[in-house]
PDB file of C-alpha atoms and ligand atoms in Angstrom:
ATOM      1  CA  MET A   1       2.920  22.186  37.253  1.00 41.00           C
ATOM      2  CA  THR A   2      -0.639  21.941  38.653  1.00 52.00           C
ATOM      3  CA  PRO A   3      -1.136  22.788  42.363  1.00 82.00           C
ATOM      4  CA  GLN A   4      -2.059  19.164  42.968  1.00 95.00           C
ATOM      5  CA  ILE A   5       1.455  17.953  42.150  1.00 92.00           C
ATOM      6  CA  ASP A   6       4.396  18.616  44.511  1.00 89.00           C
ATOM      7  CA  SER A   7       7.674  20.112  43.347  1.00 88.00           C
ATOM      8  CA  ASP A   8       9.092  16.551  43.442  1.00 88.00           C
ATOM      9  CA  GLY A   9       6.396  15.375  41.016  1.00 89.00           C
ATOM     10  CA  ARG A  10       4.313  13.533  43.640  1.00 91.00           C
ATOM     11  CA  LEU A  11       0.532  13.780  43.659  1.00 95.00           C
ATOM     12  CA  ARG A  12      -0.428  15.688  46.818  1.00 96.00           C
ATOM     13  CA  HIS A  13      -4.154  16.228  46.108  1.00 98.00           C
ATOM     14  CA  LEU A  14      -6.416  14.975  43.312  1.00 98.00           C
ATOM     15  CA  LEU A  15      -8.371  17.998  42.090  1.00 98.00           C
ATOM     16  CA  THR A  16      -8.635  17.466  38.338  1.00 98.00           C
ATOM     17  CA  LEU A  17      -7.423  15.170  35.568  1.00 98.00           C
ATOM     18  CA  ASP A  18      -6.605  18.235  33.468  1.00 97.00           C
ATOM     19  CA  GLY A  19      -2.858  18.204  32.900  1.00 94.00           C
ATOM     20  CA  LEU A  20      -2.280  14.942  34.758  1.00 96.00           C
ATOM     21  CA  PRO A  21       0.365  12.903  32.899  1.00 94.00           C
ATOM     22  CA  LYS A  22      -0.800   9.778  31.063  1.00 97.00           C
ATOM     23  CA  GLU A  23       1.715   7.740  33.075  1.00 96.00           C
ATOM     24  CA  MET A  24       0.096   8.808  36.364  1.00 96.00           C
ATOM     25  CA  ILE A  25      -3.412   8.051  35.079  1.00 98.00           C
ATOM     26  CA  CYS A  26      -2.292   4.630  33.844  1.00 98.00           C
ATOM     27  CA  ARG A  27      -0.645   3.912  37.198  1.00 97.00           C
ATOM     28  CA  MET A  28      -3.978   4.524  38.965  1.00 98.00           C
ATOM     29  CA  LEU A  29      -5.880   2.374  36.446  1.00 98.00           C
ATOM     30  CA  ASP A  30      -3.314  -0.432  36.780  1.00 98.00           C
ATOM     31  CA  ARG A  31      -3.456  -0.336  40.558  1.00 97.00           C
ATOM     32  CA  ALA A  32      -7.270  -0.362  40.533  1.00 97.00           C
ATOM     33  CA  GLY A  33      -7.150  -3.437  38.302  1.00 95.00           C
ATOM     34  CA  GLN A  34      -4.764  -5.181  40.713  1.00 94.00           C
ATOM     35  CA  ILE A  35      -6.900  -4.565  43.809  1.00 94.00           C
ATOM     36  CA  ARG A  36     -10.278  -5.197  42.219  1.00 90.00           C
ATOM     37  CA  ASP A  37     -10.899  -8.360  44.255  1.00 89.00           C
ATOM     38  CA  THR A  38     -10.354  -6.517  47.535  1.00 90.00           C
ATOM     39  CA  ALA A  39     -12.453  -3.644  46.211  1.00 91.00           C
ATOM     40  CA  LEU A  40     -15.319  -6.061  45.636  1.00 90.00           C
ATOM     41  CA  GLY A  41     -14.936  -7.548  49.119  1.00 87.00           C
ATOM     42  CA  ARG A  42     -13.788 -10.920  47.760  1.00 88.00           C
ATOM     43  CA  THR A  43     -10.497 -10.850  49.655  1.00 86.00           C
ATOM     44  CA  GLN A  44      -9.454  -9.565  53.093  1.00 89.00           C
ATOM     45  CA  ARG A  45      -9.166  -5.815  53.532  1.00 88.00           C
ATOM     46  CA  ARG A  46      -5.727  -4.274  53.118  1.00 90.00           C
ATOM     47  CA  HIS A  47      -3.805  -2.418  55.797  1.00 92.00           C
ATOM     48  CA  SER A  48      -2.117   0.341  53.803  1.00 94.00           C
ATOM     49  CA  LEU A  49      -4.189   3.044  55.519  1.00 97.00           C
ATOM     50  CA  ASP A  50      -4.313   1.563  59.025  1.00 96.00           C
ATOM     51  CA  GLY A  51      -4.379   4.407  61.541  1.00 96.00           C
ATOM     52  CA  THR A  52      -5.435   7.013  58.952  1.00 98.00           C
ATOM     53  CA  THR A  53      -8.722   8.876  59.302  1.00 98.00           C
ATOM     54  CA  ILE A  54     -10.509   9.950  56.128  1.00 98.00           C
ATOM     55  CA  CYS A  55     -13.512  12.258  56.051  1.00 98.00           C
ATOM     56  CA  THR A  56     -16.098  12.408  53.277  1.00 98.00           C
ATOM     57  CA  LEU A  57     -17.205  16.036  53.412  1.00 98.00           C
ATOM     58  CA  PHE A  58     -20.174  16.545  51.099  1.00 98.00           C
ATOM     59  CA  PHE A  59     -21.882  19.873  50.478  1.00 97.00           C
ATOM     60  CA  GLU A  60     -24.041  18.258  47.742  1.00 95.00           C
ATOM     61  CA  PRO A  61     -25.977  14.959  47.642  1.00 95.00           C
ATOM     62  CA  SER A  62     -24.366  11.727  46.468  1.00 96.00           C
ATOM     63  CA  THR A  63     -25.017   8.006  46.470  1.00 97.00           C
ATOM     64  CA  ARG A  64     -22.252   6.363  44.400  1.00 98.00           C
ATOM     65  CA  THR A  65     -19.267   8.642  45.025  1.00 98.00           C
ATOM     66  CA  ARG A  66     -19.695   8.984  48.731  1.00 98.00           C
ATOM     67  CA  SER A  67     -20.504   5.327  49.406  1.00 98.00           C
ATOM     68  CA  SER A  68     -17.684   4.040  47.239  1.00 98.00           C
ATOM     69  CA  PHE A  69     -15.103   6.330  48.856  1.00 98.00           C
ATOM     70  CA  HIS A  70     -16.366   5.138  52.245  1.00 98.00           C
ATOM     71  CA  ILE A  71     -16.046   1.475  51.262  1.00 97.00           C
ATOM     72  CA  ALA A  72     -12.694   2.101  49.534  1.00 97.00           C
ATOM     73  CA  ALA A  73     -11.217   3.747  52.626  1.00 97.00           C
ATOM     74  CA  GLN A  74     -12.495   0.962  54.904  1.00 96.00           C
ATOM     75  CA  ARG A  75     -11.086  -1.740  52.620  1.00 96.00           C
ATOM     76  CA  LEU A  76      -7.682  -0.046  52.954  1.00 97.00           C
ATOM     77  CA  GLY A  77      -7.946  -0.169  56.752  1.00 97.00           C
ATOM     78  CA  ALA A  78      -8.743   3.537  57.309  1.00 98.00           C
ATOM     79  CA  ASP A  79     -11.219   4.961  59.797  1.00 98.00           C
ATOM     80  CA  VAL A  80     -13.982   6.850  57.992  1.00 98.00           C
ATOM     81  CA  LEU A  81     -15.974   9.845  59.112  1.00 98.00           C
ATOM     82  CA  ASN A  82     -18.932  11.070  57.037  1.00 97.00           C
ATOM     83  CA  VAL A  83     -19.859  14.744  57.332  1.00 97.00           C
ATOM     84  CA  ASP A  84     -22.950  15.838  55.465  1.00 95.00           C
ATOM     85  CA  ALA A  85     -23.325  19.609  55.168  1.00 94.00           C
ATOM     86  CA  SER A  86     -27.104  19.310  55.371  1.00 93.00           C
ATOM     87  CA  THR A  87     -26.860  18.067  58.979  1.00 94.00           C
ATOM     88  CA  SER A  88     -23.619  19.772  60.076  1.00 94.00           C
ATOM     89  CA  SER A  89     -22.810  23.216  61.482  1.00 94.00           C
ATOM     90  CA  THR A  90     -22.672  24.420  57.865  1.00 95.00           C
ATOM     91  CA  ARG A  91     -26.400  24.918  58.492  1.00 94.00           C
ATOM     92  CA  LYS A  92     -25.459  27.424  61.243  1.00 96.00           C
ATOM     93  CA  GLY A  93     -23.223  29.366  58.875  1.00 96.00           C
ATOM     94  CA  GLU A  94     -19.834  27.751  59.487  1.00 97.00           C
ATOM     95  CA  THR A  95     -17.568  28.138  56.464  1.00 97.00           C
ATOM     96  CA  ALA A  96     -16.140  25.169  54.554  1.00 97.00           C
ATOM     97  CA  ARG A  97     -12.646  26.310  55.577  1.00 97.00           C
ATOM     98  CA  ASP A  98     -13.536  26.320  59.288  1.00 97.00           C
ATOM     99  CA  THR A  99     -15.207  22.927  58.949  1.00 97.00           C
ATOM    100  CA  LEU A 100     -12.047  21.531  57.352  1.00 97.00           C
ATOM    101  CA  ARG A 101      -9.703  23.095  59.925  1.00 97.00           C
ATOM    102  CA  ASN A 102     -11.808  21.772  62.825  1.00 98.00           C
ATOM    103  CA  LEU A 103     -11.832  18.250  61.408  1.00 98.00           C
ATOM    104  CA  GLU A 104      -8.073  18.490  60.787  1.00 98.00           C
ATOM    105  CA  ALA A 105      -7.717  19.355  64.478  1.00 97.00           C
ATOM    106  CA  MET A 106      -9.339  15.990  65.259  1.00 98.00           C
ATOM    107  CA  GLY A 107      -6.604  14.221  63.287  1.00 98.00           C
ATOM    108  CA  VAL A 108      -8.338  13.748  59.937  1.00 98.00           C
ATOM    109  CA  ARG A 109      -5.647  13.444  57.228  1.00 97.00           C
ATOM    110  CA  GLY A 110      -7.642  12.843  54.080  1.00 98.00           C
ATOM    111  CA  PHE A 111     -10.720  14.698  52.871  1.00 98.00           C
ATOM    112  CA  VAL A 112     -13.009  13.675  50.037  1.00 98.00           C
ATOM    113  CA  VAL A 113     -14.951  16.815  49.215  1.00 98.00           C
ATOM    114  CA  ARG A 114     -17.942  17.551  46.987  1.00 98.00           C
ATOM    115  CA  HIS A 115     -19.053  21.149  46.567  1.00 97.00           C
ATOM    116  CA  ALA A 116     -21.472  23.031  44.320  1.00 95.00           C
ATOM    117  CA  GLU A 117     -19.001  25.787  43.441  1.00 96.00           C
ATOM    118  CA  ASP A 118     -16.362  25.542  40.716  1.00 97.00           C
ATOM    119  CA  GLY A 119     -12.887  25.585  42.257  1.00 97.00           C
ATOM    120  CA  ALA A 120     -14.142  25.236  45.845  1.00 97.00           C
ATOM    121  CA  VAL A 121     -12.164  22.039  46.495  1.00 98.00           C
ATOM    122  CA  ALA A 122      -8.949  23.539  45.091  1.00 97.00           C
ATOM    123  CA  THR A 123      -9.460  26.594  47.323  1.00 97.00           C
ATOM    124  CA  LEU A 124      -9.881  24.332  50.353  1.00 97.00           C
ATOM    125  CA  ALA A 125      -6.756  22.385  49.370  1.00 97.00           C
ATOM    126  CA  GLY A 126      -4.843  25.674  49.401  1.00 95.00           C
ATOM    127  CA  GLU A 127      -6.100  26.362  52.923  1.00 95.00           C
ATOM    128  CA  ALA A 128      -5.441  22.894  54.329  1.00 96.00           C
ATOM    129  CA  GLY A 129      -2.562  22.074  56.662  1.00 95.00           C
ATOM    130  CA  GLU A 130       0.778  20.683  55.497  1.00 92.00           C
ATOM    131  CA  GLY A 131      -0.009  16.989  55.934  1.00 93.00           C
ATOM    132  CA  THR A 132      -3.605  17.101  54.699  1.00 97.00           C
ATOM    133  CA  THR A 133      -4.715  15.625  51.377  1.00 98.00           C
ATOM    134  CA  LEU A 134      -7.896  16.454  49.462  1.00 98.00           C
ATOM    135  CA  VAL A 135      -9.710  14.552  46.742  1.00 98.00           C
ATOM    136  CA  ASN A 136     -12.233  16.370  44.590  1.00 98.00           C
ATOM    137  CA  ALA A 137     -15.465  14.344  44.586  1.00 98.00           C
ATOM    138  CA  GLY A 138     -17.080  16.837  42.195  1.00 97.00           C
ATOM    139  CA  ASP A 139     -17.013  20.636  42.190  1.00 97.00           C
ATOM    140  CA  GLY A 140     -19.613  22.673  40.306  1.00 95.00           C
ATOM    141  CA  THR A 141     -19.381  21.951  36.599  1.00 95.00           C
ATOM    142  CA  SER A 142     -15.566  21.728  36.671  1.00 96.00           C
ATOM    143  CA  ALA A 143     -14.293  18.290  37.533  1.00 98.00           C
ATOM    144  CA  HIS A 144     -15.109  14.853  38.916  1.00 98.00           C
ATOM    145  CA  PRO A 145     -11.705  13.230  38.518  1.00 98.00           C
ATOM    146  CA  THR A 146     -12.415   9.832  40.077  1.00 98.00           C
ATOM    147  CA  GLN A 147     -15.472   9.463  37.812  1.00 98.00           C
ATOM    148  CA  GLY A 148     -13.214  10.185  34.821  1.00 98.00           C
ATOM    149  CA  LEU A 149     -10.792   7.519  36.052  1.00 98.00           C
ATOM    150  CA  LEU A 150     -13.429   4.862  36.714  1.00 98.00           C
ATOM    151  CA  ASP A 151     -14.982   5.495  33.310  1.00 98.00           C
ATOM    152  CA  ALA A 152     -11.558   5.125  31.668  1.00 98.00           C
ATOM    153  CA  LEU A 153     -10.940   1.895  33.612  1.00 98.00           C
ATOM    154  CA  THR A 154     -14.339   0.527  32.552  1.00 98.00           C
ATOM    155  CA  LEU A 155     -13.632   1.358  28.907  1.00 98.00           C
ATOM    156  CA  ARG A 156     -10.148  -0.142  29.106  1.00 98.00           C
ATOM    157  CA  GLN A 157     -11.486  -3.399  30.541  1.00 98.00           C
ATOM    158  CA  ALA A 158     -14.091  -3.615  27.773  1.00 98.00           C
ATOM    159  CA  LYS A 159     -12.041  -2.444  24.807  1.00 98.00           C
ATOM    160  CA  GLY A 160      -8.372  -2.912  25.663  1.00 98.00           C
ATOM    161  CA  ALA A 161      -5.584  -0.517  26.516  1.00 97.00           C
ATOM    162  CA  ASP A 162      -5.112   0.936  23.015  1.00 98.00           C
ATOM    163  CA  PHE A 163      -7.491   3.898  23.059  1.00 98.00           C
ATOM    164  CA  SER A 164      -6.176   5.126  19.694  1.00 98.00           C
ATOM    165  CA  LYS A 165      -8.450   2.552  18.015  1.00 97.00           C
ATOM    166  CA  LEU A 166     -11.590   3.819  19.764  1.00 98.00           C
ATOM    167  CA  LYS A 167     -14.413   6.078  18.675  1.00 98.00           C
ATOM    168  CA  VAL A 168     -16.177   7.352  21.787  1.00 98.00           C
ATOM    169  CA  LEU A 169     -19.382   9.390  21.802  1.00 98.00           C
ATOM    170  CA  ILE A 170     -20.392  11.600  24.752  1.00 98.00           C
ATOM    171  CA  VAL A 171     -24.071  12.594  24.730  1.00 98.00           C
ATOM    172  CA  GLY A 172     -26.179  15.141  26.578  1.00 97.00           C
ATOM    173  CA  ASP A 173     -25.676  18.143  28.821  1.00 95.00           C
ATOM    174  CA  VAL A 174     -21.921  18.531  28.422  1.00 96.00           C
ATOM    175  CA  LYS A 175     -22.067  22.221  29.275  1.00 94.00           C
ATOM    176  CA  HIS A 176     -23.041  21.630  32.899  1.00 93.00           C
ATOM    177  CA  SER A 177     -21.322  18.265  33.366  1.00 96.00           C
ATOM    178  CA  ARG A 178     -18.219  17.871  35.529  1.00 97.00           C
ATOM    179  CA  VAL A 179     -18.299  14.188  34.578  1.00 98.00           C
ATOM    180  CA  ALA A 180     -17.997  15.049  30.883  1.00 98.00           C
ATOM    181  CA  ARG A 181     -15.059  17.380  31.535  1.00 98.00           C
ATOM    182  CA  SER A 182     -13.155  14.752  33.503  1.00 98.00           C
ATOM    183  CA  ASP A 183     -14.036  12.066  30.929  1.00 98.00           C
ATOM    184  CA  LEU A 184     -12.695  14.337  28.176  1.00 98.00           C
ATOM    185  CA  HIS A 185      -9.448  14.905  30.083  1.00 98.00           C
ATOM    186  CA  ALA A 186      -8.995  11.161  30.626  1.00 98.00           C
ATOM    187  CA  LEU A 187      -9.900  10.224  27.037  1.00 98.00           C
ATOM    188  CA  ARG A 188      -7.476  12.796  25.618  1.00 98.00           C
ATOM    189  CA  ALA A 189      -4.657  11.757  27.982  1.00 98.00           C
ATOM    190  CA  LEU A 190      -5.130   8.124  26.920  1.00 98.00           C
ATOM    191  CA  GLY A 191      -4.957   9.053  23.234  1.00 98.00           C
ATOM    192  CA  THR A 192      -8.532   8.197  22.174  1.00 98.00           C
ATOM    193  CA  GLY A 193      -8.768   7.928  18.375  1.00 98.00           C
ATOM    194  CA  GLU A 194     -11.939   9.978  17.946  1.00 98.00           C
ATOM    195  CA  ILE A 195     -14.069  11.744  20.547  1.00 98.00           C
ATOM    196  CA  ARG A 196     -17.534  12.731  19.364  1.00 98.00           C
ATOM    197  CA  VAL A 197     -19.822  14.983  21.370  1.00 98.00           C
ATOM    198  CA  CYS A 198     -23.547  15.281  20.773  1.00 98.00           C
ATOM    199  CA  GLY A 199     -26.380  17.229  22.376  1.00 96.00           C
ATOM    200  CA  PRO A 200     -28.675  20.197  21.906  1.00 95.00           C
ATOM    201  CA  SER A 201     -26.642  23.327  21.042  1.00 94.00           C
ATOM    202  CA  ALA A 202     -27.847  25.023  24.254  1.00 93.00           C
ATOM    203  CA  LEU A 203     -26.209  22.225  26.296  1.00 94.00           C
ATOM    204  CA  LEU A 204     -22.852  22.163  24.502  1.00 96.00           C
ATOM    205  CA  PRO A 205     -20.074  24.477  25.725  1.00 95.00           C
ATOM    206  CA  ASP A 206     -18.619  26.905  23.210  1.00 91.00           C
ATOM    207  CA  ASP A 207     -15.232  27.261  24.927  1.00 92.00           C
ATOM    208  CA  ALA A 208     -12.090  25.113  24.764  1.00 94.00           C
ATOM    209  CA  THR A 209     -13.821  22.186  26.549  1.00 96.00           C
ATOM    210  CA  LEU A 210     -14.567  20.450  23.258  1.00 97.00           C
ATOM    211  CA  ALA A 211     -11.277  21.231  21.474  1.00 96.00           C
ATOM    212  CA  GLY A 212     -10.401  18.445  19.051  1.00 96.00           C
ATOM    213  CA  CYS A 213     -13.818  16.734  19.337  1.00 98.00           C
ATOM    214  CA  THR A 214     -16.225  16.030  16.503  1.00 98.00           C
ATOM    215  CA  ILE A 215     -19.357  17.952  17.494  1.00 98.00           C
ATOM    216  CA  GLY A 216     -22.927  17.427  16.257  1.00 97.00           C
ATOM    217  CA  ASN A 217     -26.612  17.677  17.142  1.00 97.00           C
ATOM    218  CA  ASP A 218     -27.880  14.691  15.149  1.00 98.00           C
ATOM    219  CA  PHE A 219     -27.701  11.764  17.582  1.00 98.00           C
ATOM    220  CA  ASP A 220     -28.466   9.095  14.968  1.00 98.00           C
ATOM    221  CA  ALA A 221     -25.669  10.302  12.696  1.00 98.00           C
ATOM    222  CA  MET A 222     -23.174  10.666  15.559  1.00 98.00           C
ATOM    223  CA  LEU A 223     -23.849   7.098  16.728  1.00 98.00           C
ATOM    224  CA  GLU A 224     -22.697   5.528  13.455  1.00 98.00           C
ATOM    225  CA  GLY A 225     -19.896   3.049  14.158  1.00 98.00           C
ATOM    226  CA  VAL A 226     -18.909   4.227  17.647  1.00 98.00           C
ATOM    227  CA  ASP A 227     -17.306   1.776  20.083  1.00 98.00           C
ATOM    228  CA  ALA A 228     -18.635   3.392  23.244  1.00 98.00           C
ATOM    229  CA  VAL A 229     -21.498   5.714  24.127  1.00 98.00           C
ATOM    230  CA  MET A 230     -21.140   7.734  27.316  1.00 98.00           C
ATOM    231  CA  MET A 231     -24.571   9.054  28.253  1.00 98.00           C
ATOM    232  CA  LEU A 232     -24.914  11.995  30.637  1.00 97.00           C
ATOM    233  CA  ARG A 233     -27.685  12.707  33.092  1.00 95.00           C
ATOM    234  CA  LEU A 234     -30.085  15.424  31.997  1.00 92.00           C
ATOM    235  CA  GLN A 235     -30.088  17.856  34.897  1.00 83.00           C
ATOM    236  CA  ARG A 236     -33.789  18.610  35.195  1.00 77.00           C
ATOM    237  CA  GLU A 237     -33.208  22.213  36.200  1.00 75.00           C
ATOM    238  CA  ARG A 238     -32.145  22.776  32.557  1.00 75.00           C
ATOM    239  CA  MET A 239     -35.802  22.474  31.624  1.00 70.00           C
ATOM    240  CA  GLU A 240     -36.719  25.197  34.121  1.00 73.00           C
ATOM    241  CA  GLU A 241     -33.970  27.354  32.608  1.00 81.00           C
ATOM    242  CA  GLY A 242     -35.605  26.901  29.188  1.00 83.00           C
ATOM    243  CA  LEU A 243     -32.568  25.083  27.722  1.00 85.00           C
ATOM    244  CA  VAL A 244     -34.689  21.989  27.021  1.00 88.00           C
ATOM    245  CA  SER A 245     -38.279  22.306  25.793  1.00 87.00           C
ATOM    246  CA  SER A 246     -39.637  19.119  27.442  1.00 90.00           C
ATOM    247  CA  LEU A 247     -38.393  15.777  28.730  1.00 91.00           C
ATOM    248  CA  GLU A 248     -40.384  14.033  25.980  1.00 93.00           C
ATOM    249  CA  ASP A 249     -38.758  16.147  23.310  1.00 94.00           C
ATOM    250  CA  TYR A 250     -35.304  15.555  24.801  1.00 94.00           C
ATOM    251  CA  HIS A 251     -35.920  11.812  24.861  1.00 96.00           C
ATOM    252  CA  ARG A 252     -37.106  11.845  21.245  1.00 97.00           C
ATOM    253  CA  GLN A 253     -33.915  13.571  20.083  1.00 97.00           C
ATOM    254  CA  TYR A 254     -31.256  12.428  22.551  1.00 97.00           C
ATOM    255  CA  GLY A 255     -32.648   9.398  24.378  1.00 98.00           C
ATOM    256  CA  LEU A 256     -30.689   6.176  23.795  1.00 98.00           C
ATOM    257  CA  SER A 257     -33.013   3.327  22.806  1.00 98.00           C
ATOM    258  CA  ALA A 258     -32.035  -0.173  21.687  1.00 98.00           C
ATOM    259  CA  GLN A 259     -33.087   0.692  18.147  1.00 98.00           C
ATOM    260  CA  ARG A 260     -30.816   3.737  18.118  1.00 98.00           C
ATOM    261  CA  LEU A 261     -27.936   1.844  19.686  1.00 98.00           C
ATOM    262  CA  SER A 262     -27.964  -0.557  16.710  1.00 98.00           C
ATOM    263  CA  ARG A 263     -26.292   2.247  14.687  1.00 98.00           C
ATOM    264  CA  ALA A 264     -23.175   1.971  16.860  1.00 98.00           C
ATOM    265  CA  ALA A 265     -20.577  -0.788  16.375  1.00 98.00           C
ATOM    266  CA  LYS A 266     -22.030  -4.252  17.012  1.00 98.00           C
ATOM    267  CA  ASP A 267     -20.012  -4.666  20.203  1.00 98.00           C
ATOM    268  CA  ALA A 268     -20.427  -1.077  21.388  1.00 98.00           C
ATOM    269  CA  VAL A 269     -20.695  -0.495  25.120  1.00 98.00           C
ATOM    270  CA  VAL A 270     -22.862   2.007  26.990  1.00 98.00           C
ATOM    271  CA  LEU A 271     -21.785   3.987  30.060  1.00 98.00           C
ATOM    272  CA  HIS A 272     -23.750   6.305  32.332  1.00 98.00           C
ATOM    273  CA  PRO A 273     -22.351   7.852  35.545  1.00 98.00           C
ATOM    274  CA  GLY A 274     -25.683   7.750  37.398  1.00 97.00           C
ATOM    275  CA  PRO A 275     -28.078   8.725  38.739  1.00 97.00           C
ATOM    276  CA  ILE A 276     -30.099   7.690  35.677  1.00 97.00           C
ATOM    277  CA  ASN A 277     -33.274   9.423  34.539  1.00 95.00           C
ATOM    278  CA  ARG A 278     -34.852   6.300  33.084  1.00 96.00           C
ATOM    279  CA  GLY A 279     -36.922   7.034  30.004  1.00 96.00           C
ATOM    280  CA  VAL A 280     -35.267  10.431  29.526  1.00 95.00           C
ATOM    281  CA  GLU A 281     -31.615  10.068  28.459  1.00 96.00           C
ATOM    282  CA  ILE A 282     -31.725   6.262  28.288  1.00 98.00           C
ATOM    283  CA  THR A 283     -34.392   3.551  28.105  1.00 98.00           C
ATOM    284  CA  ASP A 284     -34.651   0.707  30.642  1.00 98.00           C
ATOM    285  CA  GLU A 285     -33.908  -1.731  27.834  1.00 98.00           C
ATOM    286  CA  VAL A 286     -30.487  -0.152  27.214  1.00 98.00           C
ATOM    287  CA  ALA A 287     -29.651   0.737  30.832  1.00 98.00           C
ATOM    288  CA  ASP A 288     -30.251  -2.864  31.907  1.00 98.00           C
ATOM    289  CA  GLY A 289     -29.261  -4.496  28.618  1.00 98.00           C
ATOM    290  CA  PRO A 290     -26.253  -6.594  27.599  1.00 98.00           C
ATOM    291  CA  GLN A 291     -24.243  -3.645  26.276  1.00 98.00           C
ATOM    292  CA  SER A 292     -24.630  -1.604  29.463  1.00 98.00           C
ATOM    293  CA  LEU A 293     -21.583  -1.238  31.730  1.00 98.00           C
ATOM    294  CA  VAL A 294     -23.385   0.930  34.268  1.00 98.00           C
ATOM    295  CA  LEU A 295     -22.989  -1.397  37.231  1.00 98.00           C
ATOM    296  CA  ARG A 296     -19.447  -2.307  36.178  1.00 98.00           C
ATOM    297  CA  GLN A 297     -18.684   1.433  36.446  1.00 98.00           C
ATOM    298  CA  VAL A 298     -20.045   1.432  39.990  1.00 98.00           C
ATOM    299  CA  SER A 299     -17.888  -1.566  41.018  1.00 97.00           C
ATOM    300  CA  ASN A 300     -14.857   0.015  39.381  1.00 97.00           C
ATOM    301  CA  GLY A 301     -15.568   3.148  41.404  1.00 98.00           C
ATOM    302  CA  VAL A 302     -14.530   1.355  44.591  1.00 97.00           C
ATOM    303  CA  ALA A 303     -11.313   0.030  43.017  1.00 98.00           C
ATOM    304  CA  ILE A 304     -10.354   3.402  41.530  1.00 98.00           C
ATOM    305  CA  ARG A 305     -11.024   5.195  44.801  1.00 98.00           C
ATOM    306  CA  MET A 306      -8.905   2.652  46.662  1.00 97.00           C
ATOM    307  CA  ALA A 307      -6.084   3.221  44.173  1.00 98.00           C
ATOM    308  CA  VAL A 308      -6.378   7.005  44.506  1.00 98.00           C
ATOM    309  CA  LEU A 309      -6.484   6.987  48.322  1.00 98.00           C
ATOM    310  CA  GLU A 310      -3.549   4.594  48.466  1.00 97.00           C
ATOM    311  CA  MET A 311      -1.497   6.717  46.071  1.00 97.00           C
ATOM    312  CA  LEU A 312      -2.236   9.909  48.015  1.00 97.00           C
ATOM    313  CA  LEU A 313      -2.168   8.658  51.595  1.00 97.00           C
ATOM    314  CA  GLY A 314      -0.568   5.226  51.625  1.00 92.00           C
TER     315      GLY A 314
HETATM  316  N1   CP B 401     -21.792   9.493  39.471  1.00 95.62           N
HETATM  317  C1   CP B 401     -21.947  10.195  40.621  1.00 95.62           C
HETATM  318  O1   CP B 401     -21.183  11.132  40.921  1.00 95.62           O
HETATM  319  O2   CP B 401     -23.018   9.784  41.370  1.00 95.62           O
HETATM  320  P1   CP B 401     -23.411  10.370  42.794  1.00 95.62           P
HETATM  321  O3   CP B 401     -23.881  11.796  42.574  1.00 95.62           O
HETATM  322  O4   CP B 401     -24.487   9.490  43.330  1.00 95.62           O
HETATM  323  O5   CP B 401     -22.175  10.378  43.652  1.00 95.62           O
END
């Protein structure tokens, strides 16, 4: 039993996809599919979270995750409060726990939290009051569960619900990627036929993260016949750490160009969580091309986050 699931089997917080039953993941994907029109603002907002206040509490920058949680909460009827650590009393030394407890005292019931430290959101969940719910919006290199869910939804829409037929390739800095970890948890839970992982050895983890995956450094070879390519952002600080020799060199070996993509299955799709380093891990031609699902991922982010908030707080 993970700490995010109650003794009666109900999801209390969403901290990670690791260990989450396939049935629960599928329920969230199904619900996101059902409410997609509301998520996209095509139909009237729902009222399932009327009277609920949700706070996005971010200790790290974000564009997509924060905005889509904000929109998702509003489209469910909730009141939304955005607290950005860079302009809050965090700057005066207030702890994350005190920040959370003070906002709870104002009647906030749901917190969407991003933090630079592994496990920080789970720690906060353990310190929260009885009726408070937390969603992990990305902690350190550990987990970004709603990104894993929206990526799975995007793949399911493009390729169908039977993941056992799919060959999926994840490319880049897996070692430092919370997105990759959550994608791997989702892909495994959904029974993906083959998961390939490719990147420079210095950026691939050597622990249990890649258990059961086909691992390689030769991008061209790993692309052969795959149905989906999930590109990861190259975190530029890896160059300063000496893990990547130069951006040009990285692009030459691990950049996805249209020519390279032709090695994948003819109808292969390309995903990237954003933000994109154009010309580094992916060319403009691919990022904006017909096989790219990048903006579909972003739209699905609102629907998934609505489904998650509704399941936790509705
Ligand atoms: N994909 C993602 O987490 O993007 P943001 O950092 O902009 O939220």
